[in-house]
Structure formats: C-alpha cells, structure tokens
PDB file of C-alpha atoms in Angstrom:
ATOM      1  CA  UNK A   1       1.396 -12.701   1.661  1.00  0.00           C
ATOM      2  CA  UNK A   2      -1.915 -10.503   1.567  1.00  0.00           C
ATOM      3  CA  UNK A   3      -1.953  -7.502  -0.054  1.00  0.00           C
ATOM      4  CA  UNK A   4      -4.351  -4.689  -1.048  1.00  0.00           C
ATOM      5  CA  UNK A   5      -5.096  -1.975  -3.622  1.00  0.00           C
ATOM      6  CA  UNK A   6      -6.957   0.893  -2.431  1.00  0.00           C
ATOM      7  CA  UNK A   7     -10.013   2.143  -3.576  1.00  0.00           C
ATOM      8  CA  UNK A   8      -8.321   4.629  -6.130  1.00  0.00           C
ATOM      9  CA  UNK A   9      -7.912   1.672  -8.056  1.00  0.00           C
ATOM     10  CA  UNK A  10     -10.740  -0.354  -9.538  1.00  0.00           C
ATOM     11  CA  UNK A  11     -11.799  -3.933  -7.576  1.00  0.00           C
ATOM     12  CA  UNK A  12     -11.332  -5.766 -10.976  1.00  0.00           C
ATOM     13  CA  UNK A  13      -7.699  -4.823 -10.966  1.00  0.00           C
ATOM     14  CA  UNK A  14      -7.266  -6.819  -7.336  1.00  0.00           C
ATOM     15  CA  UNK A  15      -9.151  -9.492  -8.931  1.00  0.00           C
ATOM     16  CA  UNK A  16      -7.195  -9.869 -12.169  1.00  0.00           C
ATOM     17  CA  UNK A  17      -3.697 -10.040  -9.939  1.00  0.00           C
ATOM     18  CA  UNK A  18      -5.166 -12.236  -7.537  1.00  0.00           C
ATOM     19  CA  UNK A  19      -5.736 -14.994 -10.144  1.00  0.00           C
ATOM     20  CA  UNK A  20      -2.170 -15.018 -11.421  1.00  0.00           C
ATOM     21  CA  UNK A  21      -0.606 -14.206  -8.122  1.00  0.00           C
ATOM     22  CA  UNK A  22      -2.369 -16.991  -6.200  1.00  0.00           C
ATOM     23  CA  UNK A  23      -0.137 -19.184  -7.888  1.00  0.00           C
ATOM     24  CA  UNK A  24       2.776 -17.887  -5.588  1.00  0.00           C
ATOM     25  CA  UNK A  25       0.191 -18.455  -2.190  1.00  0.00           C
ATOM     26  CA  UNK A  26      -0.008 -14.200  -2.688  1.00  0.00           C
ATOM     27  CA  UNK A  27      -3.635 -12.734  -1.991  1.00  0.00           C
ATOM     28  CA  UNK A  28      -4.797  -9.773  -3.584  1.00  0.00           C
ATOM     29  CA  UNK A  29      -8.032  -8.220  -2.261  1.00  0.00           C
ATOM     30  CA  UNK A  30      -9.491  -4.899  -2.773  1.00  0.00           C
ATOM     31  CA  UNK A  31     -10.339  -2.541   0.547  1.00  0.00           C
ATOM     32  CA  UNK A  32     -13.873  -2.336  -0.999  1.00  0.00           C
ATOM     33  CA  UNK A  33     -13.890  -6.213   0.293  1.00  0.00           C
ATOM     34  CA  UNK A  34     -14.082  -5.199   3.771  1.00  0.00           C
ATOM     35  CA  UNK A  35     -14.653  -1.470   4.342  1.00  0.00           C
ATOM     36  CA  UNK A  36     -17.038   1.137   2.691  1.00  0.00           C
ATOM     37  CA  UNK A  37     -16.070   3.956   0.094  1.00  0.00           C
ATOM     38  CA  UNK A  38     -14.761   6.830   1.981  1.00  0.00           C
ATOM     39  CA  UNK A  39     -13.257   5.251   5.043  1.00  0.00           C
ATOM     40  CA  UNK A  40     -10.414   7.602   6.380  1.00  0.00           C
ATOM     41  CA  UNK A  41      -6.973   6.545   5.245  1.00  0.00           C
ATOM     42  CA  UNK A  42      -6.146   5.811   9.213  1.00  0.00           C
ATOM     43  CA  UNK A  43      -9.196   3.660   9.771  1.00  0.00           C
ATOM     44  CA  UNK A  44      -8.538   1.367   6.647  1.00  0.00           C
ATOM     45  CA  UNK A  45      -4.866   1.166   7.826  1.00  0.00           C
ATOM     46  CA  UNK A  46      -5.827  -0.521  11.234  1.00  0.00           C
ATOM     47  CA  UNK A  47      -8.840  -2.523   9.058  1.00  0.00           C
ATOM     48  CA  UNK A  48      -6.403  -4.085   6.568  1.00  0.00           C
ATOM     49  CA  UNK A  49      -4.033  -5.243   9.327  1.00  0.00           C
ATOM     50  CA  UNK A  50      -7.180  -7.115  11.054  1.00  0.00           C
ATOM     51  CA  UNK A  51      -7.446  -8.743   7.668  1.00  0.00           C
ATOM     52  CA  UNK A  52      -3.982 -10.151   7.447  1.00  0.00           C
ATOM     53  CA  UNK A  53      -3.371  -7.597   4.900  1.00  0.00           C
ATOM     54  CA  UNK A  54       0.359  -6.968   4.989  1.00  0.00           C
ATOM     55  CA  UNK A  55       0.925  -4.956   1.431  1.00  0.00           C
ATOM     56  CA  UNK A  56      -1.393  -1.270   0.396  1.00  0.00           C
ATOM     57  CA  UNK A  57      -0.818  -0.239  -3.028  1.00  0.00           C
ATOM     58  CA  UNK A  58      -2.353   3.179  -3.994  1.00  0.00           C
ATOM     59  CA  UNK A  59      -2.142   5.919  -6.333  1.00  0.00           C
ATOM     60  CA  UNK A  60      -2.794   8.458  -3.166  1.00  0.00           C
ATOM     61  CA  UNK A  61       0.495   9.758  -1.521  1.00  0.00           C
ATOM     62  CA  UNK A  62       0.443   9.274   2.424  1.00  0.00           C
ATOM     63  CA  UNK A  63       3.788   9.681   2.525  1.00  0.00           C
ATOM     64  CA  UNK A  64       3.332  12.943   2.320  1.00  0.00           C
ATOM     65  CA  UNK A  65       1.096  13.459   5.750  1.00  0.00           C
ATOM     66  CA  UNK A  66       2.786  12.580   9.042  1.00  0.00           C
ATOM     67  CA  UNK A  67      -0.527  10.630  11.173  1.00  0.00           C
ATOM     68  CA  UNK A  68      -0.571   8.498   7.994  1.00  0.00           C
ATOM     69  CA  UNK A  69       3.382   7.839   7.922  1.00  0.00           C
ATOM     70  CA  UNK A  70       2.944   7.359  12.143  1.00  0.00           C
ATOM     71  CA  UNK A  71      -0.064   4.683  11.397  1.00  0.00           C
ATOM     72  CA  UNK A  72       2.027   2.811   8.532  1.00  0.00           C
ATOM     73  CA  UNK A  73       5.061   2.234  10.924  1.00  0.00           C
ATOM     74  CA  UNK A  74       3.325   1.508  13.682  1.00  0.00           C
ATOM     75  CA  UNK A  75       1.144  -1.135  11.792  1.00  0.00           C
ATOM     76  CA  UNK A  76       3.818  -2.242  10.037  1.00  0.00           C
ATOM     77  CA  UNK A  77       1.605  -2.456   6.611  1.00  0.00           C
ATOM     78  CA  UNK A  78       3.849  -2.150   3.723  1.00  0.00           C
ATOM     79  CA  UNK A  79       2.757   0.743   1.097  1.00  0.00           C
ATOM     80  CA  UNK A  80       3.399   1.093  -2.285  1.00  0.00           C
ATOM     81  CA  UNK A  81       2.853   4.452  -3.826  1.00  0.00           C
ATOM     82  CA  UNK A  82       2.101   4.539  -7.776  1.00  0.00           C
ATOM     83  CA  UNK A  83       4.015   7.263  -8.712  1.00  0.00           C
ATOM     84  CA  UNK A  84       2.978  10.258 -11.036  1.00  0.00           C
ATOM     85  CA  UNK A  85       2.403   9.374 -14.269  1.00  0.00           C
ATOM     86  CA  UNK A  86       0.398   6.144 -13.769  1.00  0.00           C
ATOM     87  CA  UNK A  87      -2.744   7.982 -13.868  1.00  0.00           C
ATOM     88  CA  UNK A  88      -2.343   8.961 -17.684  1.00  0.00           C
ATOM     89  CA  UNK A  89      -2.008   4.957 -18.660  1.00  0.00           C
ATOM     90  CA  UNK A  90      -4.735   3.977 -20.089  1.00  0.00           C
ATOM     91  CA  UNK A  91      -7.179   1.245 -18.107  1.00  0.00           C
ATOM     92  CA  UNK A  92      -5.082  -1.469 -19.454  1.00  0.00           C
ATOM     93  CA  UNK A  93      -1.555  -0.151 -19.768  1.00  0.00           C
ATOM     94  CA  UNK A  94      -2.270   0.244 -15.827  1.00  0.00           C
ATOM     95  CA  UNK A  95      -3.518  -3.174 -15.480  1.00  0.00           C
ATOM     96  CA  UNK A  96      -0.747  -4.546 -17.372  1.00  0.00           C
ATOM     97  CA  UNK A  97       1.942  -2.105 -16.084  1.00  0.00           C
ATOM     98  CA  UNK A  98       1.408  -2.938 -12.482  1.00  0.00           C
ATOM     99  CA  UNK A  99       1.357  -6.629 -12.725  1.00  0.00           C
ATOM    100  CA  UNK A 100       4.815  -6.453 -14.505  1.00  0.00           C
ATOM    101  CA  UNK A 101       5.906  -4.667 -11.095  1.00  0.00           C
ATOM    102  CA  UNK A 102       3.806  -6.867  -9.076  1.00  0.00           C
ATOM    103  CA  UNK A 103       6.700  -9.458  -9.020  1.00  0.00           C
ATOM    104  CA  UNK A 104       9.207  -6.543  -7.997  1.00  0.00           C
ATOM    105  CA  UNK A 105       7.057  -5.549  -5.706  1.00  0.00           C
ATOM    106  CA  UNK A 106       6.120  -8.742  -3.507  1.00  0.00           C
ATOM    107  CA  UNK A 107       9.875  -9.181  -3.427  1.00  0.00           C
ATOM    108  CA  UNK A 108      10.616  -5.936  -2.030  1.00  0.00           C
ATOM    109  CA  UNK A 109       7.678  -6.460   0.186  1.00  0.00           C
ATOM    110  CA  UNK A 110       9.049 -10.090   1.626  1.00  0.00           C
ATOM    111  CA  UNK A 111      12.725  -8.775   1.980  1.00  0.00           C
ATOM    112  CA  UNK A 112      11.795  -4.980   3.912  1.00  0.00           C
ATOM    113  CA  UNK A 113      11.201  -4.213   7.595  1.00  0.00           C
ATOM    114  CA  UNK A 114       7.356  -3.821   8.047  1.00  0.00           C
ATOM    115  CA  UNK A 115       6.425  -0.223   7.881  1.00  0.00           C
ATOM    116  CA  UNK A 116       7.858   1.052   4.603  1.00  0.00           C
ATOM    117  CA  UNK A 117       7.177   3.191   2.132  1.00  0.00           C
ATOM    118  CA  UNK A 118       7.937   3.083  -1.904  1.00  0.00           C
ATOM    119  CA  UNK A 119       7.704   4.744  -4.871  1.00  0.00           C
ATOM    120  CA  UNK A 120       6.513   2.996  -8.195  1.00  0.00           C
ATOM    121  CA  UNK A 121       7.768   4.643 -11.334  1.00  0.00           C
ATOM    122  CA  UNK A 122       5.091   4.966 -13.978  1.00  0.00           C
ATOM    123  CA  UNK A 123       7.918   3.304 -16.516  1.00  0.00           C
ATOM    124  CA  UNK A 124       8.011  -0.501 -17.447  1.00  0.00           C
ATOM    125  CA  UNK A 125       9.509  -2.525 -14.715  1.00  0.00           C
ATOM    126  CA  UNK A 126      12.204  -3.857 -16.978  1.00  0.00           C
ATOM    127  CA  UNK A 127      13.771  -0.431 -16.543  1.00  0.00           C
ATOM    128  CA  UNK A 128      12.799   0.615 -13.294  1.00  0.00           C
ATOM    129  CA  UNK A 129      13.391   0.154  -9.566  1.00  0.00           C
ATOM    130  CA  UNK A 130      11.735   0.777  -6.952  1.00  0.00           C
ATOM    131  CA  UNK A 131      12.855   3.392  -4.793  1.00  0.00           C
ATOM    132  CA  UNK A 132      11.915   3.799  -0.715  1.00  0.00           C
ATOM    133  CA  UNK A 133      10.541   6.837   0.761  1.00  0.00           C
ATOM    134  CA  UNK A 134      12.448   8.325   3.440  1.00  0.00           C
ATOM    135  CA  UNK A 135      11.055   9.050   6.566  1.00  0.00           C
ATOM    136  CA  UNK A 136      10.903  12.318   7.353  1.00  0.00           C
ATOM    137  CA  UNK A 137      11.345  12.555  11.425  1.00  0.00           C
TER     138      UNK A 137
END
C-alpha cells in the first residue's frame, strides 16, 4: 500500500518510514515527490490518487472543511489526521512517535472503506487508538 505525508511534515520523515516499512511491500513517499509547495489541498488529493497513493497523513485538519471531506470520499484516499499535541514533540519524539503508530495505522488503513477519516492521538501508541472522524452530512 502507498501512502503519503504531507508537506507539514518534513520529506526525511517519509524517507525514514519508507525504509522500515518497505519491508511489509508499504511505500511511503512525500507529496514534495510529485507536486510543488503550496499546491491546494484539493489538487494534491486528485495528484496522490494518480500516484497510487492510497494513505495522506497530515498534521492539517481537512476534516474540518466540507470540499476537502467531499474530495477524500470521492477519491477514496485514506487520511490520517495527527492530532493536537504532536506539534509540541520534539523532531524526534515525532519521528519516533509516528512510526510506533505507523503499524496501527496501515492496519486500520487495509481493513476501512476508502474515504475515511482518523484522528491520531499525540500519546504513545501502546495506549492509544485510533479514533474515526465522523462525517458530518
């Protein structure tokens, strides 16, 4: 499975969890890999799924704005959030924080219906869960 993190996190991040997630045929790219700095949300969304990319990760909450929710569905890219919180880790606390959610996370990803939306709790993974966004139509 392909998956992405967004440009509010830093391309060395992708690259670190590509290397150990390869080993489970997962991709990890970075949507500086194939579109500029700046491109709108809704223009990256239809990019990623013309590069197989199946899985956003972000820190930025499109949950929260309805063209962005519409796009997700309709693309049927799965997006993980990164709650509040995960922006006061430290460069490496992130790093290492989200790969011990990256296996939760790829598991979610392989067992939802295309489209979703979750939340990532800053917390350690070992005492955490995942928990979906609701739509709100």
């Amino acid at each position: 499975m392909k998956a992405q993190l967004d440009e509010n996190l830093p391309p060395s991040l992708a690259r670190a969890i590509h290397q150990i997630a390869q080993v489970h045929d997962h991709e990890v790219v970075h949507v500086r890999d194939f579109a500029s700095t700046g491109t709108k949300d809704l223009t990256l969304f239809e990019l990623s799924i013309q590069q197989g990319v199946r899985i956003h990760v972000t820190q930025d909450h499109h949950h929260r704005r309805q063209p962005e929710r519409e796009a997700i569905a309709r693309l049927g890219l799965t997006v993980f959030v990164l709650a509040k919180g995960w922006d006061t880790l430290s460069h490496y606390d992130r790093a290492a924080r989200l790969l011990e959610w990256w296996p939760k996370i790829m598991h979610v990803a392989e067992l939802t219906t295309p489209g979703s939306l979750f939340k990532v709790p800053h917390k350690r993974a070992s005492s955490g869960t995942l928990s979906q966004v609701k739509s709100t139509q």
